[in-house]
Amino acid sequence: MPGGLLHSGACRRQQVGSDCMTHGFRYHRMLDRDQLARVLDTRMLSFAMTCALVVLLLVFYTVTMVNMGAISSRIDEINAHPYPVTVAAGEVETNLVQLRTLSDRLVYVRTPEAVDAVEDEYASIDRAIADPLATIASQCRSSPEKAGALSADYETLKAEQRRLIDTCRDPATTDAEVQRTVSEQVDPLIGAMLARNSEIIGSSHQSFDALFELAVKACAETALYATVLMAGVLAVLAVFLVTLRRRNAERDRLQKNLEAALETARHASQAKSQFLASVSHDIRTPCSAIVGLTEIAERHVGEKDRVEECLSKITLSSHHLISLINDVLEMSKIESGRFMLNDESFSLEELVSLVDVIAQQQARTKQLVFHMEADDVSGVYVRGDSLRLRQVLLNLIGNAVKYTEPGGEVRLRVRLERPGCVSPDRAPCTDESLMLGESRGTDFPETPCGGEGACGCALYRFEIEDNGIGMAPEFVGRIFEPFERERSDETRSIEGTGLGMSITKSIVDQMGGAIAVKSERHHGTTFTVDLPLCLERADAAKPLPADDVVPTLPRRVDFSGVRVLVAEDDEINAEIACDIVGRTHAEVVWAHDGAEAVETVLGAPDGWFDLVFMYVEMPNMDGLEASRTLRDACRREGRPQLVIVAMTANAYVEDRRRAFDAGMDDYLVKPFGFADVCDVMDLRLPARSESDGRHAANESAEPAFSLV
């Protein structure tokens, strides 16, 4: 939401106000005076109070009858359930104990006579225990599921006893096997049955107590509901009288709330206008440069040097415009709560070295000297978001370079302010107080450092110092607010969105750190960032993705013999894409939409095209649907699967996920350049010799479509 890029007060006013602007007048119509009078009409209120009294009486009568019925049924149950079940459970317990003794006897004596005697006693006990188990199964009301389980367990026990008898009669059986069978199969079953039988006895004994408790509860509930009934009658009468008196007051309160909401909406509209004015100015500045320089180049088309100068400035303005859009999107993500930090292990030494390389390049471009002073970070591995930490440092260094005159100096210092300890086998740090940054100043919580195995959280300080033009004291206090830029003669020519410092502070806050700034006009500026970082083992770290930050030349730029289809509905974008791909010496075909792209690929010989650059949003058939159609058709017809690369202006993670789910292999975000296309083609297309047989076979065949 655009208003979300303003300070928090403006954000809240805009959010509340937008809702009120949408629903305010409809809400006002719904709660006008006539409707309020109708809702609070005396006759309607009287009817509602009468219904409430009837409901209370019905509830009281229902509860009383239910309680009496429960007591009566419980008395009937006691006559048929507790006593016989208790007696039967006692007999079952006696028999189970005898069964356990018989099983243990076989461990020590396994003569044929002893085994036969045990088997006879098993049969005798089985006849004796059958009736008690049947009684429990049929009459146990308190725990019928346990009674059923007890009978099922006994059937299992009988099977185990038969198996034990057979095992004992086998001459090859050892004493250890008999002992293991008894201890692992028979005795645990008997123990479980004894425990379940005890629970049945206990539940039967509890029936009388339950009856008493039920009677006491029924009396208490009856008294309670009688009291509630009387209180309800009095409350209904009181509500009736009070509501009549508060009718006008309620109507006035609603009216005032509506007026306050409309006032908030007006303030939000002003905040939105302020945001649009700021963004409009920042967008129009590079756009005006692009339009004006284009006109100049058109008027001086015969002057090569003048045209090249205009094109160079157009490129710079375009990059500035893209930077503005990226900053706005980044700030919008932060304000909307969709900004997330990665949790990964990385080498602090690699990160510092990478920042040093990039900063040296930036400084040399403006004829500055960059120095880096760092404590010994060799072999130091930490846990956090390396990409965001690098973004913070490069934002601050880039800001220092921007506001320092040629010949000046920029310096980065990395210091360990508070050490932490880590043992070779330490698990990832979980010191939440340090990781979450409970303190937003420099007074961070003490880092435990008790030797080996102590918490591995350490406090690092990053200082970025320059001897540039500095800032006025009144601007230092608001430098971290969105769209804030110092307006002076010295800074008028310096381009910027006014969002970089706000984004930087938001990232530092999310990482649990603190950022501060000191500046003096004409004496330079120093930014100080304190971050708690958790130390990690070296084997847990991953190498930094340097290619994401340091631009490198594509490894291969000549793709002669490769055939590429560009599917793009916009003629200008199609011309740009075809020109970029054509510079790789590949043959290029242009399709105007997804349907034409599918028809072109399927109408060509098998394997004719190597790669398709597919724009996602197109008429007739979009790129996602075209990609799915091509994948299905190639599988169905046995064609080789070609490479499909998405081209889109949507850069969110969910957009990438949709493209990959549709069967696309890679993803190019507009605007992209020659190096981006070469990198994708080099990655996705295998190296091919000039005598590649597949394309040589089709060399004489003319395609049934025009090449761009």
PDB file of C-alpha atoms in Angstrom, residues 487-690:
ATOM      1  CA  ARG A 487      18.001  19.740   0.346  1.00  0.00           C
ATOM      2  CA  SER A 488      21.023  22.006  -0.167  1.00  0.00           C
ATOM      3  CA  ASP A 489      23.111  23.445  -2.961  1.00  0.00           C
ATOM      4  CA  GLU A 490      25.757  20.736  -2.408  1.00  0.00           C
ATOM      5  CA  THR A 491      23.314  17.836  -2.622  1.00  0.00           C
ATOM      6  CA  ARG A 492      21.010  19.157  -5.328  1.00  0.00           C
ATOM      7  CA  SER A 493      22.870  17.342  -8.108  1.00  0.00           C
ATOM      8  CA  ILE A 494      23.072  14.017  -6.235  1.00  0.00           C
ATOM      9  CA  GLU A 495      20.356  11.561  -7.202  1.00  0.00           C
ATOM     10  CA  GLY A 496      18.642   9.326  -4.664  1.00  0.00           C
ATOM     11  CA  THR A 497      15.290   7.921  -3.648  1.00  0.00           C
ATOM     12  CA  GLY A 498      15.445   8.812   0.039  1.00  0.00           C
ATOM     13  CA  LEU A 499      14.626   5.204   0.918  1.00  0.00           C
ATOM     14  CA  GLY A 500      18.081   3.636   1.244  1.00  0.00           C
ATOM     15  CA  MET A 501      18.699   4.642   4.856  1.00  0.00           C
ATOM     16  CA  SER A 502      15.162   3.728   5.909  1.00  0.00           C
ATOM     17  CA  ILE A 503      15.564   0.267   4.362  1.00  0.00           C
ATOM     18  CA  THR A 504      18.969  -0.107   6.008  1.00  0.00           C
ATOM     19  CA  LYS A 505      17.623   0.724   9.458  1.00  0.00           C
ATOM     20  CA  SER A 506      14.678  -1.654   9.021  1.00  0.00           C
ATOM     21  CA  ILE A 507      17.059  -4.501   8.114  1.00  0.00           C
ATOM     22  CA  VAL A 508      19.323  -3.752  11.083  1.00  0.00           C
ATOM     23  CA  ASP A 509      16.312  -3.688  13.419  1.00  0.00           C
ATOM     24  CA  GLN A 510      15.094  -7.018  12.038  1.00  0.00           C
ATOM     25  CA  MET A 511      18.549  -8.511  12.652  1.00  0.00           C
ATOM     26  CA  GLY A 512      18.380  -7.446  16.291  1.00  0.00           C
ATOM     27  CA  GLY A 513      21.019  -4.728  15.922  1.00  0.00           C
ATOM     28  CA  ALA A 514      21.311  -0.979  16.304  1.00  0.00           C
ATOM     29  CA  ILE A 515      22.409   1.789  13.943  1.00  0.00           C
ATOM     30  CA  ALA A 516      23.585   5.286  14.802  1.00  0.00           C
ATOM     31  CA  VAL A 517      24.969   8.224  12.832  1.00  0.00           C
ATOM     32  CA  LYS A 518      27.266  11.134  13.653  1.00  0.00           C
ATOM     33  CA  SER A 519      27.860  13.892  11.134  1.00  0.00           C
ATOM     34  CA  GLU A 520      29.234  17.362  10.943  1.00  0.00           C
ATOM     35  CA  ARG A 521      28.867  19.711   8.023  1.00  0.00           C
ATOM     36  CA  HIS A 522      32.024  19.678   5.817  1.00  0.00           C
ATOM     37  CA  HIS A 523      33.759  17.223   8.179  1.00  0.00           C
ATOM     38  CA  GLY A 524      32.214  13.940   7.114  1.00  0.00           C
ATOM     39  CA  THR A 525      29.815  11.332   8.456  1.00  0.00           C
ATOM     40  CA  THR A 526      30.183   8.124  10.470  1.00  0.00           C
ATOM     41  CA  PHE A 527      27.564   5.367  10.553  1.00  0.00           C
ATOM     42  CA  THR A 528      27.871   2.773  13.321  1.00  0.00           C
ATOM     43  CA  VAL A 529      26.095  -0.583  13.132  1.00  0.00           C
ATOM     44  CA  ASP A 530      26.159  -2.974  16.108  1.00  0.00           C
ATOM     45  CA  LEU A 531      25.009  -6.508  15.297  1.00  0.00           C
ATOM     46  CA  PRO A 532      24.863  -9.622  17.492  1.00  0.00           C
ATOM     47  CA  LEU A 533      26.103 -12.562  15.431  1.00  0.00           C
ATOM     48  CA  CYS A 534      26.184 -16.187  16.549  1.00  0.00           C
ATOM     49  CA  LEU A 535      29.379 -18.094  15.974  1.00  0.00           C
ATOM     50  CA  GLU A 536      29.182 -21.382  14.074  1.00  0.00           C
ATOM     51  CA  ARG A 537      31.404 -24.309  13.264  1.00  0.00           C
ATOM     52  CA  ALA A 538      33.318 -24.057   9.998  1.00  0.00           C
ATOM     53  CA  ASP A 539      31.737 -27.200   8.562  1.00  0.00           C
ATOM     54  CA  ALA A 540      28.239 -25.706   9.007  1.00  0.00           C
ATOM     55  CA  ALA A 541      28.923 -22.681   6.800  1.00  0.00           C
ATOM     56  CA  LYS A 542      28.103 -22.302   3.125  1.00  0.00           C
ATOM     57  CA  PRO A 543      30.145 -20.245   0.632  1.00  0.00           C
ATOM     58  CA  LEU A 544      28.777 -16.823  -0.163  1.00  0.00           C
ATOM     59  CA  PRO A 545      27.019 -16.414  -3.533  1.00  0.00           C
ATOM     60  CA  ALA A 546      29.503 -13.910  -4.876  1.00  0.00           C
ATOM     61  CA  ASP A 547      28.084 -14.047  -8.374  1.00  0.00           C
ATOM     62  CA  ASP A 548      24.874 -12.492  -7.033  1.00  0.00           C
ATOM     63  CA  VAL A 549      26.723  -9.291  -6.184  1.00  0.00           C
ATOM     64  CA  VAL A 550      29.872  -8.967  -8.260  1.00  0.00           C
ATOM     65  CA  PRO A 551      28.952  -8.761 -11.944  1.00  0.00           C
ATOM     66  CA  THR A 552      31.007 -11.098 -14.100  1.00  0.00           C
ATOM     67  CA  LEU A 553      31.304 -11.469 -17.838  1.00  0.00           C
ATOM     68  CA  PRO A 554      29.334 -14.346 -19.339  1.00  0.00           C
ATOM     69  CA  ARG A 555      31.434 -17.401 -19.991  1.00  0.00           C
ATOM     70  CA  ARG A 556      30.149 -17.868 -23.555  1.00  0.00           C
ATOM     71  CA  VAL A 557      28.726 -15.251 -25.927  1.00  0.00           C
ATOM     72  CA  ASP A 558      28.727 -17.073 -29.258  1.00  0.00           C
ATOM     73  CA  PHE A 559      25.804 -19.457 -29.746  1.00  0.00           C
ATOM     74  CA  SER A 560      26.042 -20.022 -33.483  1.00  0.00           C
ATOM     75  CA  GLY A 561      23.805 -22.841 -34.666  1.00  0.00           C
ATOM     76  CA  VAL A 562      21.368 -22.403 -31.767  1.00  0.00           C
ATOM     77  CA  ARG A 563      17.727 -21.697 -32.665  1.00  0.00           C
ATOM     78  CA  VAL A 564      15.706 -19.582 -30.247  1.00  0.00           C
ATOM     79  CA  LEU A 565      12.013 -18.688 -30.192  1.00  0.00           C
ATOM     80  CA  VAL A 566      11.034 -15.395 -28.514  1.00  0.00           C
ATOM     81  CA  ALA A 567       7.349 -15.274 -27.475  1.00  0.00           C
ATOM     82  CA  GLU A 568       6.408 -11.648 -26.684  1.00  0.00           C
ATOM     83  CA  ASP A 569       3.213  -9.758 -27.510  1.00  0.00           C
ATOM     84  CA  ASP A 570       4.674  -6.238 -27.184  1.00  0.00           C
ATOM     85  CA  GLU A 571       6.495  -5.272 -30.382  1.00  0.00           C
ATOM     86  CA  ILE A 572       9.035  -2.982 -28.686  1.00  0.00           C
ATOM     87  CA  ASN A 573       9.945  -5.538 -26.033  1.00  0.00           C
ATOM     88  CA  ALA A 574      10.054  -8.237 -28.703  1.00  0.00           C
ATOM     89  CA  GLU A 575      12.421  -6.137 -30.804  1.00  0.00           C
ATOM     90  CA  ILE A 576      14.703  -5.630 -27.792  1.00  0.00           C
ATOM     91  CA  ALA A 577      14.670  -9.319 -26.842  1.00  0.00           C
ATOM     92  CA  CYS A 578      15.294 -10.460 -30.415  1.00  0.00           C
ATOM     93  CA  ASP A 579      18.165  -8.000 -30.804  1.00  0.00           C
ATOM     94  CA  ILE A 580      19.808  -9.173 -27.568  1.00  0.00           C
ATOM     95  CA  VAL A 581      19.465 -12.833 -28.525  1.00  0.00           C
ATOM     96  CA  GLY A 582      20.603 -12.066 -32.072  1.00  0.00           C
ATOM     97  CA  ARG A 583      23.852 -10.622 -30.733  1.00  0.00           C
ATOM     98  CA  THR A 584      24.730 -14.133 -29.567  1.00  0.00           C
ATOM     99  CA  HIS A 585      24.705 -15.256 -33.243  1.00  0.00           C
ATOM    100  CA  ALA A 586      21.735 -17.532 -32.583  1.00  0.00           C
ATOM    101  CA  GLU A 587      18.863 -17.774 -35.071  1.00  0.00           C
ATOM    102  CA  VAL A 588      15.767 -16.039 -33.656  1.00  0.00           C
ATOM    103  CA  VAL A 589      12.049 -16.530 -34.370  1.00  0.00           C
ATOM    104  CA  TRP A 590       9.380 -14.202 -32.975  1.00  0.00           C
ATOM    105  CA  ALA A 591       5.952 -15.436 -31.866  1.00  0.00           C
ATOM    106  CA  HIS A 592       3.281 -12.830 -31.019  1.00  0.00           C
ATOM    107  CA  ASP A 593       1.583 -14.775 -28.209  1.00  0.00           C
ATOM    108  CA  GLY A 594       1.547 -18.107 -26.415  1.00  0.00           C
ATOM    109  CA  ALA A 595      -0.744 -19.816 -28.907  1.00  0.00           C
ATOM    110  CA  GLU A 596       1.519 -18.858 -31.823  1.00  0.00           C
ATOM    111  CA  ALA A 597       4.557 -20.029 -29.835  1.00  0.00           C
ATOM    112  CA  VAL A 598       2.994 -23.461 -29.304  1.00  0.00           C
ATOM    113  CA  GLU A 599       1.981 -23.700 -32.958  1.00  0.00           C
ATOM    114  CA  THR A 600       5.462 -22.640 -34.121  1.00  0.00           C
ATOM    115  CA  VAL A 601       7.341 -25.131 -31.947  1.00  0.00           C
ATOM    116  CA  LEU A 602       5.050 -28.063 -32.698  1.00  0.00           C
ATOM    117  CA  GLY A 603       4.997 -27.199 -36.415  1.00  0.00           C
ATOM    118  CA  ALA A 604       8.770 -27.338 -36.676  1.00  0.00           C
ATOM    119  CA  PRO A 605      10.788 -30.556 -37.069  1.00  0.00           C
ATOM    120  CA  ASP A 606      11.674 -32.413 -33.890  1.00  0.00           C
ATOM    121  CA  GLY A 607      14.524 -30.711 -32.064  1.00  0.00           C
ATOM    122  CA  TRP A 608      14.501 -27.650 -34.359  1.00  0.00           C
ATOM    123  CA  PHE A 609      14.351 -25.172 -31.459  1.00  0.00           C
ATOM    124  CA  ASP A 610      16.830 -25.319 -28.607  1.00  0.00           C
ATOM    125  CA  LEU A 611      15.343 -22.661 -26.331  1.00  0.00           C
ATOM    126  CA  VAL A 612      12.197 -20.538 -25.888  1.00  0.00           C
ATOM    127  CA  PHE A 613      12.159 -17.159 -24.168  1.00  0.00           C
ATOM    128  CA  MET A 614       8.515 -16.994 -23.057  1.00  0.00           C
ATOM    129  CA  TYR A 615       6.881 -13.812 -21.785  1.00  0.00           C
ATOM    130  CA  VAL A 616       4.449 -14.712 -18.996  1.00  0.00           C
ATOM    131  CA  GLU A 617       1.603 -12.220 -19.553  1.00  0.00           C
ATOM    132  CA  MET A 618       0.301 -12.501 -23.139  1.00  0.00           C
ATOM    133  CA  PRO A 619      -3.141 -12.441 -24.809  1.00  0.00           C
ATOM    134  CA  ASN A 620      -4.897 -15.517 -26.255  1.00  0.00           C
ATOM    135  CA  MET A 621      -2.639 -17.871 -24.287  1.00  0.00           C
ATOM    136  CA  ASP A 622      -0.275 -16.688 -21.545  1.00  0.00           C
ATOM    137  CA  GLY A 623       3.247 -17.994 -21.090  1.00  0.00           C
ATOM    138  CA  LEU A 624       2.382 -20.336 -18.224  1.00  0.00           C
ATOM    139  CA  GLU A 625      -0.339 -22.094 -20.192  1.00  0.00           C
ATOM    140  CA  ALA A 626       1.877 -22.222 -23.294  1.00  0.00           C
ATOM    141  CA  SER A 627       4.684 -23.800 -21.263  1.00  0.00           C
ATOM    142  CA  ARG A 628       2.354 -26.464 -19.855  1.00  0.00           C
ATOM    143  CA  THR A 629       0.973 -27.168 -23.333  1.00  0.00           C
ATOM    144  CA  LEU A 630       4.448 -27.576 -24.847  1.00  0.00           C
ATOM    145  CA  ARG A 631       5.597 -29.873 -22.038  1.00  0.00           C
ATOM    146  CA  ASP A 632       2.506 -32.087 -22.407  1.00  0.00           C
ATOM    147  CA  ALA A 633       2.766 -32.192 -26.205  1.00  0.00           C
ATOM    148  CA  CYS A 634       6.468 -33.093 -26.174  1.00  0.00           C
ATOM    149  CA  ARG A 635       5.842 -35.910 -23.714  1.00  0.00           C
ATOM    150  CA  ARG A 636       2.841 -37.162 -25.674  1.00  0.00           C
ATOM    151  CA  GLU A 637       4.580 -37.069 -29.079  1.00  0.00           C
ATOM    152  CA  GLY A 638       7.974 -38.280 -27.862  1.00  0.00           C
ATOM    153  CA  ARG A 639       9.710 -35.011 -28.778  1.00  0.00           C
ATOM    154  CA  PRO A 640      12.886 -33.890 -26.977  1.00  0.00           C
ATOM    155  CA  GLN A 641      12.126 -31.396 -24.198  1.00  0.00           C
ATOM    156  CA  LEU A 642      13.402 -27.924 -25.079  1.00  0.00           C
ATOM    157  CA  VAL A 643      14.529 -25.246 -22.618  1.00  0.00           C
ATOM    158  CA  ILE A 644      11.857 -22.684 -21.653  1.00  0.00           C
ATOM    159  CA  VAL A 645      12.908 -19.454 -19.908  1.00  0.00           C
ATOM    160  CA  ALA A 646      10.315 -17.087 -18.430  1.00  0.00           C
ATOM    161  CA  MET A 647      10.495 -13.355 -19.170  1.00  0.00           C
ATOM    162  CA  THR A 648       8.464 -11.158 -16.825  1.00  0.00           C
ATOM    163  CA  ALA A 649       8.438  -7.922 -14.869  1.00  0.00           C
ATOM    164  CA  ASN A 650       7.130  -9.756 -11.789  1.00  0.00           C
ATOM    165  CA  ALA A 651      10.011 -10.384  -9.396  1.00  0.00           C
ATOM    166  CA  TYR A 652       8.281 -11.881  -6.368  1.00  0.00           C
ATOM    167  CA  VAL A 653       9.018 -15.394  -5.085  1.00  0.00           C
ATOM    168  CA  GLU A 654       5.471 -16.588  -5.727  1.00  0.00           C
ATOM    169  CA  ASP A 655       5.772 -15.509  -9.395  1.00  0.00           C
ATOM    170  CA  ARG A 656       8.938 -17.583  -9.784  1.00  0.00           C
ATOM    171  CA  ARG A 657       7.222 -20.548  -8.146  1.00  0.00           C
ATOM    172  CA  ARG A 658       4.302 -20.355 -10.596  1.00  0.00           C
ATOM    173  CA  ALA A 659       6.711 -20.268 -13.547  1.00  0.00           C
ATOM    174  CA  PHE A 660       8.650 -23.310 -12.351  1.00  0.00           C
ATOM    175  CA  ASP A 661       5.406 -25.170 -11.569  1.00  0.00           C
ATOM    176  CA  ALA A 662       4.315 -24.549 -15.178  1.00  0.00           C
ATOM    177  CA  GLY A 663       7.429 -26.373 -16.424  1.00  0.00           C
ATOM    178  CA  MET A 664       9.772 -23.458 -17.111  1.00  0.00           C
ATOM    179  CA  ASP A 665      13.488 -23.998 -16.569  1.00  0.00           C
ATOM    180  CA  ASP A 666      14.729 -20.503 -15.714  1.00  0.00           C
ATOM    181  CA  TYR A 667      13.534 -16.977 -14.963  1.00  0.00           C
ATOM    182  CA  LEU A 668      14.594 -13.580 -16.379  1.00  0.00           C
ATOM    183  CA  VAL A 669      13.280 -10.427 -14.697  1.00  0.00           C
ATOM    184  CA  LYS A 670      12.830  -7.355 -16.876  1.00  0.00           C
ATOM    185  CA  PRO A 671      14.808  -5.319 -17.628  1.00  0.00           C
ATOM    186  CA  PHE A 672      17.567  -7.748 -18.550  1.00  0.00           C
ATOM    187  CA  GLY A 673      20.654  -7.293 -20.719  1.00  0.00           C
ATOM    188  CA  PHE A 674      23.020  -9.131 -22.974  1.00  0.00           C
ATOM    189  CA  ALA A 675      25.036 -10.632 -20.091  1.00  0.00           C
ATOM    190  CA  ASP A 676      21.868 -11.988 -18.443  1.00  0.00           C
ATOM    191  CA  VAL A 677      20.756 -13.704 -21.653  1.00  0.00           C
ATOM    192  CA  CYS A 678      24.210 -15.164 -22.262  1.00  0.00           C
ATOM    193  CA  ASP A 679      24.405 -16.472 -18.707  1.00  0.00           C
ATOM    194  CA  VAL A 680      21.055 -18.245 -19.060  1.00  0.00           C
ATOM    195  CA  MET A 681      21.901 -19.681 -22.475  1.00  0.00           C
ATOM    196  CA  ASP A 682      25.337 -20.796 -21.292  1.00  0.00           C
ATOM    197  CA  LEU A 683      23.819 -22.451 -18.230  1.00  0.00           C
ATOM    198  CA  ARG A 684      20.913 -24.151 -19.980  1.00  0.00           C
ATOM    199  CA  LEU A 685      22.411 -25.073 -23.351  1.00  0.00           C
ATOM    200  CA  PRO A 686      25.285 -27.579 -23.490  1.00  0.00           C
ATOM    201  CA  ALA A 687      28.391 -26.629 -25.437  1.00  0.00           C
ATOM    202  CA  ARG A 688      28.103 -27.775 -29.057  1.00  0.00           C
ATOM    203  CA  SER A 689      30.801 -28.209 -31.667  1.00  0.00           C
ATOM    204  CA  GLU A 690      30.366 -26.684 -35.083  1.00  0.00           C
TER     205      GLU A 690
END
